[in-house]
């Protein structure tokens, strides 16, 4: 049975690394749901967070293939329910008859209006993927002009870290 899983990958922070990792997915026919990349607490490494669907065999095969790449330093499947967040910027039409409803939704979802003009309003929302999905669904009747989402970033709970000094 397919389920969603999140993989955290520490890689060398150098050009071409993301291409190598994403090419491995392409060659194997894996589909990525979301992918985020950023520098870590150590400048020499970047962390790639990948979320995707698949069964246990797909997950195991993917982890094994990632570990074979020389630019990959550590791979971990975030098994226990990790802390997950996503950022979305969403632009909606700014019609006077909808403005109060939109502003109420912004307040309820603890979002922020980051740009405001007579024609449109840009809203920033941060939270779990399900919260982001719910906000999008709520805004659809008001006329979504444009949106972009970062994809999931995730950390394990507690003091467990993916990369330690011993690694």
mmCIF file of C-alpha atoms in Angstrom:
data_model
loop_
_atom_site.group_PDB
_atom_site.id
_atom_site.type_symbol
_atom_site.label_atom_id
_atom_site.label_comp_id
_atom_site.label_asym_id
_atom_site.label_seq_id
_atom_site.Cartn_x
_atom_site.Cartn_y
_atom_site.Cartn_z
ATOM 1 C CA UNK A 1 0.000 0.000 0.000
ATOM 2 C CA UNK A 2 1.309 3.460 -0.913
ATOM 3 C CA UNK A 3 1.899 5.884 1.900
ATOM 4 C CA UNK A 4 3.595 9.230 2.187
ATOM 5 C CA UNK A 5 7.078 9.352 3.667
ATOM 6 C CA UNK A 6 9.704 12.027 4.199
ATOM 7 C CA UNK A 7 13.406 11.532 3.596
ATOM 8 C CA UNK A 8 16.079 13.894 4.900
ATOM 9 C CA UNK A 9 19.391 13.888 3.021
ATOM 10 C CA UNK A 10 22.613 15.681 4.026
ATOM 11 C CA UNK A 11 24.722 16.440 0.961
ATOM 12 C CA UNK A 12 27.834 18.409 0.091
ATOM 13 C CA UNK A 13 26.993 22.089 -0.362
ATOM 14 C CA UNK A 14 28.338 22.515 -3.884
ATOM 15 C CA UNK A 15 26.997 23.129 -7.349
ATOM 16 C CA UNK A 16 25.552 20.180 -9.240
ATOM 17 C CA UNK A 17 24.552 18.159 -6.162
ATOM 18 C CA UNK A 18 20.822 18.702 -6.598
ATOM 19 C CA UNK A 19 21.141 17.682 -10.250
ATOM 20 C CA UNK A 20 22.841 14.422 -9.246
ATOM 21 C CA UNK A 21 20.194 13.612 -6.657
ATOM 22 C CA UNK A 22 17.215 14.515 -8.855
ATOM 23 C CA UNK A 23 18.724 12.616 -11.816
ATOM 24 C CA UNK A 24 18.807 9.488 -9.653
ATOM 25 C CA UNK A 25 15.044 9.861 -9.112
ATOM 26 C CA UNK A 26 14.474 10.323 -12.838
ATOM 27 C CA UNK A 27 16.564 7.274 -13.800
ATOM 28 C CA UNK A 28 14.645 5.086 -11.337
ATOM 29 C CA UNK A 29 11.220 6.444 -12.315
ATOM 30 C CA UNK A 30 10.430 7.854 -8.856
ATOM 31 C CA UNK A 31 8.051 10.793 -8.565
ATOM 32 C CA UNK A 32 8.759 13.448 -5.940
ATOM 33 C CA UNK A 33 5.782 15.148 -4.243
ATOM 34 C CA UNK A 34 7.864 17.980 -2.743
ATOM 35 C CA UNK A 35 11.544 18.808 -2.567
ATOM 36 C CA UNK A 36 13.212 21.544 -0.533
ATOM 37 C CA UNK A 37 16.891 22.353 -0.245
ATOM 38 C CA UNK A 38 18.806 24.693 1.986
ATOM 39 C CA UNK A 39 22.121 25.236 3.690
ATOM 40 C CA UNK A 40 22.414 23.625 7.131
ATOM 41 C CA UNK A 41 23.933 24.774 10.397
ATOM 42 C CA UNK A 42 27.272 23.778 8.812
ATOM 43 C CA UNK A 43 28.076 25.721 5.639
ATOM 44 C CA UNK A 44 29.742 22.743 3.963
ATOM 45 C CA UNK A 45 26.447 20.796 3.901
ATOM 46 C CA UNK A 46 22.952 21.286 2.512
ATOM 47 C CA UNK A 47 19.857 19.393 3.579
ATOM 48 C CA UNK A 48 17.406 18.068 1.026
ATOM 49 C CA UNK A 49 13.946 17.193 2.330
ATOM 50 C CA UNK A 50 11.967 14.955 -0.015
ATOM 51 C CA UNK A 51 8.368 13.882 0.432
ATOM 52 C CA UNK A 52 6.859 11.218 -1.765
ATOM 53 C CA UNK A 53 4.413 8.341 -1.940
ATOM 54 C CA UNK A 54 5.291 4.693 -2.233
ATOM 55 C CA UNK A 55 5.368 1.349 -0.502
ATOM 56 C CA UNK A 56 8.095 0.072 1.829
ATOM 57 C CA UNK A 57 10.031 -1.444 -1.095
ATOM 58 C CA UNK A 58 10.155 1.891 -2.909
ATOM 59 C CA UNK A 59 11.279 3.636 0.271
ATOM 60 C CA UNK A 60 14.035 1.084 0.923
ATOM 61 C CA UNK A 61 15.230 1.127 -2.695
ATOM 62 C CA UNK A 62 15.308 4.905 -2.734
ATOM 63 C CA UNK A 63 17.308 5.164 0.501
ATOM 64 C CA UNK A 64 19.809 2.570 -0.743
ATOM 65 C CA UNK A 65 20.261 4.380 -4.076
ATOM 66 C CA UNK A 66 20.738 7.747 -2.348
ATOM 67 C CA UNK A 67 23.415 6.286 -0.054
ATOM 68 C CA UNK A 68 25.426 5.214 -3.132
ATOM 69 C CA UNK A 69 25.821 8.796 -4.364
ATOM 70 C CA UNK A 70 29.240 10.133 -3.293
ATOM 71 C CA UNK A 71 27.829 13.630 -2.629
ATOM 72 C CA UNK A 72 25.371 12.197 -0.077
ATOM 73 C CA UNK A 73 26.704 12.173 3.485
ATOM 74 C CA UNK A 74 23.667 10.894 5.401
ATOM 75 C CA UNK A 75 20.139 9.672 4.606
ATOM 76 C CA UNK A 76 17.311 9.226 7.082
ATOM 77 C CA UNK A 77 13.624 8.401 6.734
ATOM 78 C CA UNK A 78 11.708 10.476 9.264
ATOM 79 C CA UNK A 79 9.715 7.580 10.695
ATOM 80 C CA UNK A 80 8.090 9.027 13.808
ATOM 81 C CA UNK A 81 5.646 11.838 13.096
ATOM 82 C CA UNK A 82 8.111 14.677 12.431
ATOM 83 C CA UNK A 83 7.529 18.390 12.786
ATOM 84 C CA UNK A 84 6.422 19.454 9.285
ATOM 85 C CA UNK A 85 5.949 22.957 7.930
ATOM 86 C CA UNK A 86 5.370 24.541 4.567
ATOM 87 C CA UNK A 87 5.234 28.123 3.335
ATOM 88 C CA UNK A 88 2.821 29.400 0.704
ATOM 89 C CA UNK A 89 2.377 32.771 -0.959
ATOM 90 C CA UNK A 90 -1.086 33.205 -2.450
ATOM 91 C CA UNK A 91 -2.464 36.120 -4.453
ATOM 92 C CA UNK A 92 -6.241 36.641 -4.512
ATOM 93 C CA UNK A 93 -8.479 39.174 -6.175
ATOM 94 C CA UNK A 94 -9.198 42.162 -3.948
ATOM 95 C CA UNK A 95 -12.900 42.782 -4.468
ATOM 96 C CA UNK A 96 -14.650 44.955 -1.899
ATOM 97 C CA UNK A 97 -17.493 42.446 -1.449
ATOM 98 C CA UNK A 98 -15.003 39.698 -0.447
ATOM 99 C CA UNK A 99 -12.436 41.706 1.522
ATOM 100 C CA UNK A 100 -13.920 41.115 5.000
ATOM 101 C CA UNK A 101 -14.273 37.361 4.420
ATOM 102 C CA UNK A 102 -10.686 37.103 3.170
ATOM 103 C CA UNK A 103 -9.351 39.105 6.129
ATOM 104 C CA UNK A 104 -11.308 36.882 8.554
ATOM 105 C CA UNK A 105 -9.758 33.784 6.969
ATOM 106 C CA UNK A 106 -6.298 35.384 7.195
ATOM 107 C CA UNK A 107 -6.854 35.936 10.935
ATOM 108 C CA UNK A 108 -8.252 32.463 11.596
ATOM 109 C CA UNK A 109 -5.346 30.772 9.763
ATOM 110 C CA UNK A 110 -2.791 33.067 11.428
ATOM 111 C CA UNK A 111 -1.654 34.164 7.998
ATOM 112 C CA UNK A 112 -0.330 37.588 6.973
ATOM 113 C CA UNK A 113 -1.224 39.991 4.199
ATOM 114 C CA UNK A 114 2.187 40.907 2.779
ATOM 115 C CA UNK A 115 1.078 43.001 -0.209
ATOM 116 C CA UNK A 116 -2.120 44.937 -0.777
ATOM 117 C CA UNK A 117 -3.320 46.772 -3.858
ATOM 118 C CA UNK A 118 -6.741 47.696 -5.268
ATOM 119 C CA UNK A 119 -6.532 44.711 -7.645
ATOM 120 C CA UNK A 120 -5.028 41.988 -5.483
ATOM 121 C CA UNK A 121 -3.876 40.864 -2.110
ATOM 122 C CA UNK A 122 -0.823 38.650 -1.438
ATOM 123 C CA UNK A 123 -1.086 36.411 1.618
ATOM 124 C CA UNK A 124 1.642 34.422 3.382
ATOM 125 C CA UNK A 125 0.615 31.210 5.138
ATOM 126 C CA UNK A 126 2.905 28.930 7.133
ATOM 127 C CA UNK A 127 1.914 25.625 8.663
ATOM 128 C CA UNK A 128 1.325 21.963 8.080
ATOM 129 C CA UNK A 129 0.574 20.818 4.538
ATOM 130 C CA UNK A 130 -3.041 20.110 5.537
ATOM 131 C CA UNK A 131 -3.436 23.670 6.861
ATOM 132 C CA UNK A 132 -2.077 25.047 3.574
ATOM 133 C CA UNK A 133 -4.461 22.800 1.597
ATOM 134 C CA UNK A 134 -7.416 23.981 3.698
ATOM 135 C CA UNK A 135 -6.522 27.640 3.140
ATOM 136 C CA UNK A 136 -6.266 27.134 -0.633
ATOM 137 C CA UNK A 137 -9.679 25.446 -0.692
ATOM 138 C CA UNK A 138 -11.160 28.308 1.321
ATOM 139 C CA UNK A 139 -9.699 30.963 -1.014
ATOM 140 C CA UNK A 140 -10.758 29.347 -4.315
ATOM 141 C CA UNK A 141 -14.191 31.022 -4.456
ATOM 142 C CA UNK A 142 -12.543 34.445 -4.061
ATOM 143 C CA UNK A 143 -10.404 34.087 -7.168
ATOM 144 C CA UNK A 144 -6.862 32.811 -6.710
ATOM 145 C CA UNK A 145 -4.669 34.734 -9.136
ATOM 146 C CA UNK A 146 -1.402 32.983 -8.366
ATOM 147 C CA UNK A 147 0.246 30.849 -5.714
ATOM 148 C CA UNK A 148 3.524 29.161 -4.910
ATOM 149 C CA UNK A 149 4.387 26.632 -2.209
ATOM 150 C CA UNK A 150 7.791 25.731 -0.826
ATOM 151 C CA UNK A 151 7.178 22.084 -0.184
ATOM 152 C CA UNK A 152 7.598 20.342 3.144
ATOM 153 C CA UNK A 153 10.493 20.931 5.505
ATOM 154 C CA UNK A 154 10.689 18.553 8.447
ATOM 155 C CA UNK A 155 12.687 17.737 11.567
ATOM 156 C CA UNK A 156 12.452 14.832 13.974
ATOM 157 C CA UNK A 157 11.115 15.662 17.406
ATOM 158 C CA UNK A 158 13.325 15.764 20.485
ATOM 159 C CA UNK A 159 17.100 16.075 20.485
ATOM 160 C CA UNK A 160 17.814 13.490 17.768
ATOM 161 C CA UNK A 161 19.744 15.001 14.853
ATOM 162 C CA UNK A 162 20.394 13.656 11.399
ATOM 163 C CA UNK A 163 24.041 14.639 11.229
ATOM 164 C CA UNK A 164 26.367 14.460 14.230
ATOM 165 C CA UNK A 165 30.042 15.333 14.774
ATOM 166 C CA UNK A 166 30.911 11.612 14.628
ATOM 167 C CA UNK A 167 29.522 11.431 11.097
#
